[in-house]
PDB file of C-alpha atoms in Angstrom:
ATOM      1  CA  MET P 241      37.072 -99.925 -24.399  1.00 82.00           C
ATOM      2  CA  ARG P 242      36.726-101.976 -21.238  1.00 94.00           C
ATOM      3  CA  LYS P 243      39.028-104.929 -20.671  1.00 96.00           C
ATOM      4  CA  CYS P 244      38.876-107.250 -17.661  1.00 98.00           C
ATOM      5  CA  ASN P 245      41.518-109.744 -16.599  1.00 98.00           C
ATOM      6  CA  VAL P 246      39.640-112.737 -15.319  1.00 98.00           C
ATOM      7  CA  ILE P 247      41.069-115.804 -13.571  1.00 98.00           C
ATOM      8  CA  THR P 248      39.025-118.838 -12.504  1.00 98.00           C
ATOM      9  CA  THR P 249      40.169-121.709 -10.427  1.00 98.00           C
ATOM     10  CA  CYS P 250      39.363-125.373  -9.892  1.00 98.00           C
ATOM     11  CA  LEU P 251      39.947-127.230  -6.569  1.00 97.00           C
ATOM     12  CA  PRO P 252      39.333-130.871  -7.183  1.00 95.00           C
ATOM     13  CA  GLU P 253      38.341-133.441  -4.567  1.00 92.00           C
ATOM     14  CA  VAL P 254      41.333-135.095  -2.963  1.00 89.00           C
ATOM     15  CA  PRO P 255      41.659-138.879  -2.171  1.00 87.00           C
ATOM     16  CA  GLY P 256      40.693-139.625   1.460  1.00 83.00           C
ATOM     17  CA  ASP P 257      39.993-136.911   3.919  1.00 85.00           C
ATOM     18  CA  THR P 258      41.413-133.444   4.193  1.00 93.00           C
ATOM     19  CA  THR P 259      40.886-130.368   6.356  1.00 95.00           C
ATOM     20  CA  PRO P 260      39.510-126.791   5.753  1.00 96.00           C
ATOM     21  CA  GLU P 261      42.998-125.529   6.425  1.00 96.00           C
ATOM     22  CA  HIS P 262      44.475-127.582   3.620  1.00 96.00           C
ATOM     23  CA  ASN P 263      41.811-126.334   1.234  1.00 97.00           C
ATOM     24  CA  MET P 264      42.556-122.716   2.343  1.00 97.00           C
ATOM     25  CA  ALA P 265      46.277-123.421   1.799  1.00 97.00           C
ATOM     26  CA  ARG P 266      45.486-124.764  -1.758  1.00 97.00           C
ATOM     27  CA  ALA P 267      43.525-121.572  -2.632  1.00 98.00           C
ATOM     28  CA  VAL P 268      46.225-119.329  -1.143  1.00 98.00           C
ATOM     29  CA  THR P 269      48.954-120.986  -3.216  1.00 97.00           C
ATOM     30  CA  LEU P 270      46.993-120.302  -6.301  1.00 97.00           C
ATOM     31  CA  LEU P 271      46.236-116.685  -5.349  1.00 98.00           C
ATOM     32  CA  ASP P 272      49.895-116.005  -4.543  1.00 97.00           C
ATOM     33  CA  SER P 273      50.924-117.046  -8.011  1.00 97.00           C
ATOM     34  CA  PHE P 274      48.513-114.735  -9.828  1.00 97.00           C
ATOM     35  CA  ALA P 275      50.073-111.305  -9.073  1.00 96.00           C
ATOM     36  CA  SER P 276      51.935-110.885 -12.276  1.00 97.00           C
ATOM     37  CA  LEU P 277      48.694-111.473 -14.272  1.00 97.00           C
ATOM     38  CA  LYS P 278      47.134-108.318 -12.612  1.00 98.00           C
ATOM     39  CA  PRO P 279      43.680-109.877 -12.259  1.00 98.00           C
ATOM     40  CA  ASP P 280      40.493-107.774 -11.933  1.00 98.00           C
ATOM     41  CA  LEU P 281      38.415-110.819 -10.922  1.00 98.00           C
ATOM     42  CA  VAL P 282      39.390-114.198  -9.379  1.00 98.00           C
ATOM     43  CA  ILE P 283      36.812-116.859  -8.734  1.00 98.00           C
ATOM     44  CA  LEU P 284      36.980-119.831  -6.229  1.00 98.00           C
ATOM     45  CA  PRO P 285      34.537-122.832  -6.144  1.00 98.00           C
ATOM     46  CA  GLU P 286      31.397-123.422  -4.135  1.00 98.00           C
ATOM     47  CA  VAL P 287      32.027-123.917  -0.310  1.00 97.00           C
ATOM     48  CA  PHE P 288      35.682-124.607  -1.191  1.00 97.00           C
ATOM     49  CA  GLN P 289      36.835-124.916   2.415  1.00 97.00           C
ATOM     50  CA  LYS P 290      34.785-128.132   2.763  1.00 96.00           C
ATOM     51  CA  ILE P 291      35.999-129.970  -0.306  1.00 96.00           C
ATOM     52  CA  SER P 292      36.728-133.626   0.804  1.00 95.00           C
ATOM     53  CA  VAL P 293      36.350-132.709   4.441  1.00 95.00           C
ATOM     54  CA  ASN P 294      34.621-135.387   6.603  1.00 91.00           C
ATOM     55  CA  ILE P 295      35.115-134.023  10.090  1.00 90.00           C
ATOM     56  CA  PRO P 296      32.881-131.592  12.119  1.00 89.00           C
ATOM     57  CA  MET P 297      33.562-128.017  11.140  1.00 90.00           C
ATOM     58  CA  ASP P 298      32.928-124.629  12.779  1.00 93.00           C
ATOM     59  CA  ASP P 299      31.198-122.481  10.144  1.00 93.00           C
ATOM     60  CA  ALA P 300      31.821-119.294  12.129  1.00 94.00           C
ATOM     61  CA  LYS P 301      35.511-119.940  12.169  1.00 95.00           C
ATOM     62  CA  LEU P 302      35.551-120.786   8.445  1.00 95.00           C
ATOM     63  CA  THR P 303      33.643-117.654   7.641  1.00 96.00           C
ATOM     64  CA  GLU P 304      36.080-115.492   9.613  1.00 97.00           C
ATOM     65  CA  ASP P 305      39.079-117.208   7.904  1.00 96.00           C
ATOM     66  CA  CYS P 306      37.544-116.302   4.521  1.00 96.00           C
ATOM     67  CA  ARG P 307      37.100-112.732   5.661  1.00 97.00           C
ATOM     68  CA  VAL P 308      40.704-112.378   6.976  1.00 98.00           C
ATOM     69  CA  ILE P 309      42.762-114.455   4.660  1.00 98.00           C
ATOM     70  CA  LEU P 310      40.962-113.833   1.366  1.00 98.00           C
ATOM     71  CA  GLY P 311      40.456-110.201   2.195  1.00 98.00           C
ATOM     72  CA  GLU P 312      44.190-109.869   2.493  1.00 98.00           C
ATOM     73  CA  LYS P 313      44.704-111.699  -0.845  1.00 98.00           C
ATOM     74  CA  ALA P 314      42.212-109.403  -2.536  1.00 98.00           C
ATOM     75  CA  ARG P 315      44.206-106.342  -1.316  1.00 98.00           C
ATOM     76  CA  MET P 316      47.540-108.011  -2.312  1.00 98.00           C
ATOM     77  CA  LEU P 317      46.214-108.681  -5.844  1.00 98.00           C
ATOM     78  CA  ASN P 318      44.167-105.450  -6.066  1.00 98.00           C
ATOM     79  CA  SER P 319      41.436-107.800  -7.344  1.00 98.00           C
ATOM     80  CA  TYR P 320      37.874-108.601  -6.721  1.00 98.00           C
ATOM     81  CA  ILE P 321      37.411-112.195  -5.494  1.00 98.00           C
ATOM     82  CA  VAL P 322      34.212-114.335  -5.620  1.00 98.00           C
ATOM     83  CA  VAL P 323      34.343-117.102  -3.088  1.00 98.00           C
ATOM     84  CA  GLY P 324      31.763-119.733  -1.924  1.00 98.00           C
ATOM     85  CA  LEU P 325      31.133-120.671   1.741  1.00 97.00           C
ATOM     86  CA  HIS P 326      28.473-121.513   4.299  1.00 96.00           C
ATOM     87  CA  GLU P 327      27.437-118.507   6.304  1.00 97.00           C
ATOM     88  CA  HIS P 328      24.923-118.141   9.081  1.00 96.00           C
ATOM     89  CA  ILE P 329      22.702-115.193   8.444  1.00 96.00           C
ATOM     90  CA  ASN P 330      20.076-114.223  11.128  1.00 95.00           C
ATOM     91  CA  GLY P 331      20.660-117.704  12.676  1.00 93.00           C
ATOM     92  CA  LYS P 332      20.018-119.568   9.324  1.00 94.00           C
ATOM     93  CA  LYS P 333      22.665-121.452   7.447  1.00 95.00           C
ATOM     94  CA  CYS P 334      23.002-120.415   3.818  1.00 97.00           C
ATOM     95  CA  ASN P 335      25.168-121.451   0.889  1.00 97.00           C
ATOM     96  CA  VAL P 336      26.582-118.061  -0.242  1.00 98.00           C
ATOM     97  CA  ALA P 337      29.026-116.431  -2.611  1.00 98.00           C
ATOM     98  CA  TRP P 338      30.846-113.451  -1.298  1.00 98.00           C
ATOM     99  CA  LEU P 339      32.168-110.700  -3.569  1.00 98.00           C
ATOM    100  CA  LEU P 340      35.216-109.151  -1.995  1.00 98.00           C
ATOM    101  CA  ASP P 341      36.445-105.910  -3.509  1.00 98.00           C
ATOM    102  CA  ARG P 342      39.925-104.770  -4.233  1.00 98.00           C
ATOM    103  CA  GLN P 343      40.410-103.573  -0.634  1.00 98.00           C
ATOM    104  CA  GLY P 344      39.223-106.928   0.742  1.00 98.00           C
ATOM    105  CA  ASN P 345      35.883-105.583   1.936  1.00 98.00           C
ATOM    106  CA  LEU P 346      32.533-107.431   1.455  1.00 98.00           C
ATOM    107  CA  ALA P 347      31.099-105.747  -1.538  1.00 98.00           C
ATOM    108  CA  GLY P 348      28.153-108.125  -2.124  1.00 98.00           C
ATOM    109  CA  ARG P 349      26.605-111.460  -1.133  1.00 98.00           C
ATOM    110  CA  TYR P 350      24.565-113.845  -3.126  1.00 98.00           C
ATOM    111  CA  ILE P 351      22.542-116.535  -1.305  1.00 98.00           C
ATOM    112  CA  LYS P 352      22.024-119.735  -3.399  1.00 98.00           C
ATOM    113  CA  TYR P 353      18.417-119.478  -4.867  1.00 98.00           C
ATOM    114  CA  ARG P 354      18.015-123.203  -5.497  1.00 98.00           C
ATOM    115  CA  PRO P 355      19.710-125.428  -2.889  1.00 96.00           C
ATOM    116  CA  THR P 356      19.280-129.211  -3.526  1.00 95.00           C
ATOM    117  CA  ASP P 357      16.984-131.199  -1.479  1.00 92.00           C
ATOM    118  CA  TYR P 358      20.018-132.887   0.134  1.00 89.00           C
ATOM    119  CA  GLU P 359      21.234-129.485   1.403  1.00 92.00           C
ATOM    120  CA  MET P 360      17.973-128.820   2.972  1.00 91.00           C
ATOM    121  CA  ASP P 361      17.252-132.277   4.402  1.00 82.00           C
ATOM    122  CA  GLU P 362      17.089-131.680   8.234  1.00 71.00           C
ATOM    123  CA  GLU P 363      16.782-135.418   8.956  1.00 66.00           C
ATOM    124  CA  LYS P 364      20.299-135.838   7.566  1.00 62.00           C
ATOM    125  CA  GLY P 365      21.583-132.891   9.568  1.00 62.00           C
ATOM    126  CA  LYS P 366      21.291-130.395   6.775  1.00 69.00           C
ATOM    127  CA  SER P 367      19.512-127.152   7.160  1.00 88.00           C
ATOM    128  CA  VAL P 368      20.484-124.804   4.297  1.00 95.00           C
ATOM    129  CA  TRP P 369      17.997-121.999   3.544  1.00 96.00           C
ATOM    130  CA  ALA P 370      17.223-120.649   0.018  1.00 97.00           C
ATOM    131  CA  GLY P 371      17.908-117.118  -1.062  1.00 97.00           C
ATOM    132  CA  SER P 372      15.237-114.662  -2.216  1.00 97.00           C
ATOM    133  CA  ASP P 373      17.101-112.323  -4.642  1.00 97.00           C
ATOM    134  CA  ILE P 374      19.080-112.595  -7.855  1.00 98.00           C
ATOM    135  CA  PRO P 375      21.280-109.456  -7.461  1.00 98.00           C
ATOM    136  CA  VAL P 376      23.711-107.973 -10.009  1.00 98.00           C
ATOM    137  CA  PHE P 377      26.759-106.208  -8.506  1.00 98.00           C
ATOM    138  CA  GLU P 378      28.443-103.061  -9.760  1.00 98.00           C
ATOM    139  CA  THR P 379      32.121-103.224  -9.864  1.00 98.00           C
ATOM    140  CA  ASP P 380      34.683-100.843 -11.333  1.00 97.00           C
ATOM    141  CA  PHE P 381      35.104-103.115 -14.373  1.00 97.00           C
ATOM    142  CA  GLY P 382      31.408-103.752 -15.100  1.00 98.00           C
ATOM    143  CA  LYS P 383      28.287-105.526 -13.876  1.00 98.00           C
ATOM    144  CA  LEU P 384      28.715-108.943 -12.228  1.00 98.00           C
ATOM    145  CA  GLY P 385      26.079-111.664 -11.613  1.00 98.00           C
ATOM    146  CA  ILE P 386      26.553-114.764  -9.471  1.00 98.00           C
ATOM    147  CA  LEU P 387      24.870-118.037  -9.490  1.00 98.00           C
ATOM    148  CA  ILE P 388      25.604-121.236  -7.645  1.00 98.00           C
ATOM    149  CA  CYS P 389      25.625-125.008  -8.745  1.00 98.00           C
ATOM    150  CA  PHE P 390      22.002-126.258  -8.835  1.00 98.00           C
ATOM    151  CA  ASP P 391      20.810-122.773 -10.051  1.00 98.00           C
ATOM    152  CA  ILE P 392      22.015-124.080 -13.470  1.00 98.00           C
ATOM    153  CA  ASP P 393      18.836-126.102 -13.863  1.00 98.00           C
ATOM    154  CA  TRP P 394      16.479-122.929 -13.870  1.00 98.00           C
ATOM    155  CA  PRO P 395      17.005-121.050 -17.196  1.00 98.00           C
ATOM    156  CA  HIS P 396      14.843-118.224 -15.892  1.00 98.00           C
ATOM    157  CA  LEU P 397      17.421-117.292 -13.335  1.00 98.00           C
ATOM    158  CA  TRP P 398      20.026-116.833 -16.108  1.00 98.00           C
ATOM    159  CA  THR P 399      17.528-114.778 -18.131  1.00 98.00           C
ATOM    160  CA  GLU P 400      16.703-112.614 -15.073  1.00 98.00           C
ATOM    161  CA  ILE P 401      20.343-111.907 -14.329  1.00 98.00           C
ATOM    162  CA  GLY P 402      20.904-110.894 -17.926  1.00 98.00           C
ATOM    163  CA  ASN P 403      17.871-108.670 -17.928  1.00 97.00           C
ATOM    164  CA  SER P 404      19.300-106.940 -14.868  1.00 98.00           C
ATOM    165  CA  GLY P 405      22.408-106.002 -16.848  1.00 97.00           C
ATOM    166  CA  ALA P 406      25.001-108.645 -15.990  1.00 98.00           C
ATOM    167  CA  GLU P 407      28.018-108.617 -18.265  1.00 98.00           C
ATOM    168  CA  ILE P 408      29.765-111.464 -16.584  1.00 98.00           C
ATOM    169  CA  VAL P 409      28.017-114.307 -14.623  1.00 98.00           C
ATOM    170  CA  ALA P 410      30.289-116.241 -12.185  1.00 98.00           C
ATOM    171  CA  TRP P 411      28.933-119.724 -11.607  1.00 98.00           C
ATOM    172  CA  ILE P 412      30.552-121.547  -8.730  1.00 98.00           C
ATOM    173  CA  SER P 413      29.830-125.240  -8.307  1.00 98.00           C
ATOM    174  CA  ALA P 414      30.637-128.724  -7.021  1.00 97.00           C
ATOM    175  CA  TYR P 415      30.404-130.088 -10.543  1.00 96.00           C
ATOM    176  CA  GLU P 416      31.357-128.909 -14.019  1.00 97.00           C
ATOM    177  CA  GLY P 417      28.033-128.069 -15.543  1.00 97.00           C
ATOM    178  CA  GLY P 418      28.730-128.773 -19.149  1.00 97.00           C
ATOM    179  CA  TYR P 419      26.986-127.543 -22.232  1.00 97.00           C
ATOM    180  CA  PRO P 420      24.135-125.480 -20.460  1.00 98.00           C
ATOM    181  CA  LEU P 421      26.782-122.903 -19.507  1.00 98.00           C
ATOM    182  CA  ASN P 422      27.743-122.325 -23.169  1.00 98.00           C
ATOM    183  CA  ALA P 423      24.027-122.125 -23.985  1.00 98.00           C
ATOM    184  CA  PHE P 424      23.251-119.552 -21.373  1.00 98.00           C
ATOM    185  CA  ALA P 425      26.322-117.429 -22.425  1.00 98.00           C
ATOM    186  CA  ALA P 426      25.236-117.551 -26.068  1.00 98.00           C
ATOM    187  CA  VAL P 427      21.491-116.939 -25.544  1.00 97.00           C
ATOM    188  CA  ASN P 428      21.982-114.131 -22.973  1.00 98.00           C
ATOM    189  CA  MET P 429      25.081-112.673 -24.719  1.00 98.00           C
ATOM    190  CA  TYR P 430      27.228-112.306 -21.573  1.00 98.00           C
ATOM    191  CA  TYR P 431      30.403-113.931 -20.407  1.00 98.00           C
ATOM    192  CA  VAL P 432      30.050-117.034 -18.080  1.00 98.00           C
ATOM    193  CA  VAL P 433      32.944-117.989 -15.916  1.00 98.00           C
ATOM    194  CA  SER P 434      32.631-121.214 -13.948  1.00 98.00           C
ATOM    195  CA  SER P 435      34.683-122.308 -10.927  1.00 98.00           C
ATOM    196  CA  VAL P 436      34.253-125.966  -9.890  1.00 98.00           C
ATOM    197  CA  ARG P 437      35.511-128.775  -7.721  1.00 95.00           C
ATOM    198  CA  GLU P 438      36.369-130.802 -10.730  1.00 94.00           C
ATOM    199  CA  PHE P 439      39.075-130.046 -13.345  1.00 96.00           C
ATOM    200  CA  GLN P 440      37.067-128.076 -16.005  1.00 97.00           C
ATOM    201  CA  SER P 441      36.566-124.463 -14.892  1.00 98.00           C
ATOM    202  CA  LYS P 442      35.827-122.308 -17.928  1.00 98.00           C
ATOM    203  CA  ILE P 443      35.804-118.830 -19.284  1.00 98.00           C
ATOM    204  CA  ILE P 444      33.052-118.749 -21.881  1.00 98.00           C
ATOM    205  CA  ASP P 445      32.538-115.900 -24.475  1.00 98.00           C
ATOM    206  CA  ILE P 446      29.271-114.110 -25.325  1.00 98.00           C
ATOM    207  CA  THR P 447      28.935-116.356 -28.326  1.00 97.00           C
ATOM    208  CA  GLY P 448      29.058-119.487 -26.144  1.00 98.00           C
ATOM    209  CA  LYS P 449      32.657-120.353 -27.206  1.00 97.00           C
ATOM    210  CA  GLU P 450      35.068-121.544 -24.572  1.00 98.00           C
ATOM    211  CA  LEU P 451      37.968-119.159 -24.460  1.00 98.00           C
ATOM    212  CA  GLU P 452      40.072-120.902 -21.668  1.00 98.00           C
ATOM    213  CA  THR P 453      39.735-123.951 -19.549  1.00 98.00           C
ATOM    214  CA  SER P 454      41.569-125.173 -16.384  1.00 98.00           C
ATOM    215  CA  SER P 455      42.848-128.796 -16.302  1.00 96.00           C
ATOM    216  CA  ARG P 456      44.185-131.443 -13.903  1.00 93.00           C
ATOM    217  CA  TRP P 457      47.730-130.016 -14.421  1.00 95.00           C
ATOM    218  CA  ALA P 458      46.824-126.351 -14.210  1.00 96.00           C
ATOM    219  CA  ASN P 459      44.152-125.584 -11.666  1.00 97.00           C
ATOM    220  CA  TRP P 460      43.301-122.132 -13.165  1.00 98.00           C
ATOM    221  CA  ALA P 461      42.374-120.433 -16.400  1.00 98.00           C
ATOM    222  CA  TYR P 462      43.211-116.844 -17.376  1.00 98.00           C
ATOM    223  CA  LYS P 463      41.875-114.533 -20.112  1.00 98.00           C
ATOM    224  CA  GLN P 464      41.538-110.895 -20.717  1.00 98.00           C
ATOM    225  CA  ILE P 465      38.022-110.229 -21.902  1.00 98.00           C
ATOM    226  CA  GLY P 466      36.431-107.315 -23.663  1.00 97.00           C
ATOM    227  CA  LEU P 467      33.218-106.237 -21.837  1.00 97.00           C
ATOM    228  CA  ASP P 468      32.288-103.921 -24.799  1.00 97.00           C
ATOM    229  CA  LYS P 469      32.350-106.854 -27.194  1.00 98.00           C
ATOM    230  CA  THR P 470      29.126-106.419 -29.093  1.00 98.00           C
ATOM    231  CA  MET P 471      26.909-108.813 -31.189  1.00 98.00           C
ATOM    232  CA  PHE P 472      25.384-107.914 -34.597  1.00 98.00           C
ATOM    233  CA  HIS P 473      23.060-109.693 -36.937  1.00 98.00           C
ATOM    234  CA  ILE P 474      24.068-110.067 -40.536  1.00 98.00           C
ATOM    235  CA  ASP P 475      20.720-108.789 -41.975  1.00 97.00           C
ATOM    236  CA  SER P 476      21.329-105.740 -44.063  1.00 96.00           C
ATOM    237  CA  GLN P 477      24.871-105.407 -42.686  1.00 98.00           C
ATOM    238  CA  ILE P 478      27.024-107.935 -44.654  1.00 97.00           C
ATOM    239  CA  PRO P 479      28.671-105.331 -46.958  1.00 97.00           C
ATOM    240  CA  LYS P 480      29.781-103.332 -43.877  1.00 98.00           C
ATOM    241  CA  ILE P 481      31.931-106.227 -42.483  1.00 98.00           C
ATOM    242  CA  ILE P 482      34.655-105.959 -44.965  1.00 97.00           C
ATOM    243  CA  LYS P 483      34.631-102.061 -44.848  1.00 98.00           C
ATOM    244  CA  ILE P 484      34.968-102.094 -41.061  1.00 98.00           C
ATOM    245  CA  GLN P 485      37.798-104.669 -41.081  1.00 98.00           C
ATOM    246  CA  GLY P 486      39.647-102.724 -43.877  1.00 98.00           C
ATOM    247  CA  ALA P 487      39.341 -99.395 -42.159  1.00 98.00           C
ATOM    248  CA  LEU P 488      40.222-100.397 -38.561  1.00 98.00           C
ATOM    249  CA  GLY P 489      42.520-103.451 -39.067  1.00 98.00           C
ATOM    250  CA  ASN P 490      43.978-104.726 -35.745  1.00 97.00           C
ATOM    251  CA  LYS P 491      42.380-101.841 -33.870  1.00 97.00           C
ATOM    252  CA  ILE P 492      39.397-104.351 -33.558  1.00 98.00           C
ATOM    253  CA  ASN P 493      38.697-107.960 -33.205  1.00 97.00           C
ATOM    254  CA  LEU P 494      36.012-108.835 -35.734  1.00 98.00           C
ATOM    255  CA  GLU P 495      34.614-112.393 -35.833  1.00 97.00           C
ATOM    256  CA  THR P 496      31.855-113.806 -38.051  1.00 98.00           C
ATOM    257  CA  TYR P 497      29.695-116.857 -37.299  1.00 97.00           C
ATOM    258  CA  ASP P 498      28.293-118.388 -40.445  1.00 96.00           C
ATOM    259  CA  GLU P 499      25.771-120.818 -39.094  1.00 96.00           C
ATOM    260  CA  GLU P 500      24.336-118.313 -36.649  1.00 96.00           C
ATOM    261  CA  GLY P 501      24.234-115.379 -39.103  1.00 97.00           C
ATOM    262  CA  ARG P 502      25.973-113.084 -36.562  1.00 98.00           C
ATOM    263  CA  PHE P 503      29.205-111.146 -36.126  1.00 98.00           C
ATOM    264  CA  THR P 504      30.971-109.576 -33.167  1.00 98.00           C
ATOM    265  CA  ILE P 505      33.205-106.563 -32.792  1.00 98.00           C
ATOM    266  CA  GLU P 506      35.573-105.858 -29.952  1.00 97.00           C
ATOM    267  CA  SER P 507      37.730-102.684 -29.860  1.00 97.00           C
ATOM    268  CA  ASN P 508      41.491-102.781 -29.073  1.00 96.00           C
ATOM    269  CA  ASP P 509      41.916 -98.991 -29.491  1.00 97.00           C
ATOM    270  CA  PRO P 510      40.612 -96.427 -26.972  1.00 96.00           C
ATOM    271  CA  ASP P 511      40.166 -94.046 -29.923  1.00 97.00           C
ATOM    272  CA  TRP P 512      37.707 -96.419 -31.418  1.00 97.00           C
ATOM    273  CA  PRO P 513      35.241 -97.341 -28.675  1.00 97.00           C
ATOM    274  CA  ILE P 514      32.274 -99.545 -29.819  1.00 97.00           C
ATOM    275  CA  ALA P 515      29.916 -96.572 -29.757  1.00 97.00           C
ATOM    276  CA  ARG P 516      32.038 -94.701 -32.302  1.00 98.00           C
ATOM    277  CA  ILE P 517      32.291 -97.805 -34.563  1.00 98.00           C
ATOM    278  CA  ILE P 518      28.556 -98.244 -34.475  1.00 98.00           C
ATOM    279  CA  LYS P 519      28.031 -94.618 -35.371  1.00 98.00           C
ATOM    280  CA  GLU P 520      30.784 -94.312 -38.106  1.00 98.00           C
ATOM    281  CA  PHE P 521      29.646 -97.473 -39.931  1.00 98.00           C
ATOM    282  CA  ASP P 522      25.909 -97.085 -39.252  1.00 98.00           C
ATOM    283  CA  LEU P 523      25.567-100.424 -37.486  1.00 98.00           C
ATOM    284  CA  GLU P 524      22.590-101.826 -35.635  1.00 98.00           C
ATOM    285  CA  THR P 525      23.317-104.077 -32.738  1.00 98.00           C
ATOM    286  CA  PHE P 526      21.699-107.492 -32.415  1.00 98.00           C
ATOM    287  CA  GLU P 527      19.629-106.251 -29.469  1.00 96.00           C
ATOM    288  CA  ALA P 528      18.468-103.057 -31.235  1.00 97.00           C
ATOM    289  CA  TYR P 529      17.564-104.979 -34.448  1.00 98.00           C
ATOM    290  CA  HIS P 530      15.447-107.463 -32.536  1.00 97.00           C
ATOM    291  CA  LYS P 531      13.599-104.786 -30.665  1.00 97.00           C
ATOM    292  CA  ARG P 532      12.802-102.906 -33.845  1.00 97.00           C
ATOM    293  CA  VAL P 533      11.602-106.153 -35.489  1.00 97.00           C
ATOM    294  CA  GLU P 534       9.407-106.954 -32.525  1.00 97.00           C
ATOM    295  CA  VAL P 535       7.616-103.679 -32.922  1.00 97.00           C
ATOM    296  CA  LEU P 536       7.068-104.352 -36.622  1.00 96.00           C
ATOM    297  CA  ASN P 537       5.903-107.907 -35.857  1.00 97.00           C
ATOM    298  CA  ASP P 538       3.241-106.599 -33.361  1.00 95.00           C
ATOM    299  CA  LYS P 539       1.861-104.145 -35.881  1.00 95.00           C
ATOM    300  CA  LYS P 540       1.309-106.923 -38.484  1.00 94.00           C
ATOM    301  CA  ARG P 541       0.349-109.725 -36.214  1.00 94.00           C
ATOM    302  CA  MET P 542      -2.578-112.009 -37.208  1.00 93.00           C
ATOM    303  CA  PRO P 543      -5.426-112.049 -34.743  1.00 91.00           C
ATOM    304  CA  THR P 544      -5.355-114.949 -32.052  1.00 90.00           C
ATOM    305  CA  GLY P 545      -7.043-118.075 -33.285  1.00 86.00           C
ATOM    306  CA  THR P 546      -6.772-117.174 -37.016  1.00 83.00           C
TER     307      THR P 546
END
């Protein structure tokens, strides 16, 4: 039974100009208020220090500020923090997301795989370089993937990160993203947590359902999520649903999805981990069922061109 306390934030654009220091102060105010929630993961938006800033900035100083100030906040909260910034790597400017661990150390870095043409337009003074890898990071609560903004428009990146084992994908962005985030969560059956410069940062379930959303009045969203929550298909398993609910009661969260022909189970009892539930009630997971059917399909497939 693995539970993870997730907090995501939004830091909207402000009227007129502001400063990186003001944006850092906004972030720190939020982080300082989260201690009682005991977060395992907190997420801040894409290049958050530069929101509504229209003055020259020293990227080296901003990077150092992130390392020192947010490293201390990660230690204070005993939490991982995902944060977006511009970082110069081997002399090249990159749009990156850092993963800071519970001790405030840099545990991982993701370089935006699909920067926009505007970010790379050297004639307009932009010179961002694109990343080469789609890593998945091991944490003490599970496997975390990270994508950034324009990456949303390449579905294969979301598939790849799921195939690499991601259980949560943090998507940090300048805009809200909308329905594709729900679709990617549902299709890949992982949690998606967005953190944006607008008002709607979201925590999205493995079914694509929005669990929590930030707003213009509360610049954060919080939810404890179950990383062992498992998807099942209803084929050959409908009679088991009532038996499981009757036997385990509130030791589990069991939800059925009529239109999709699916159901999910999440354990609330350490004596009943999902592996035991599957064994005791002879369940077949959605993934295992589909892999088994694929083998059967291939054995009885008609020749090409028939």
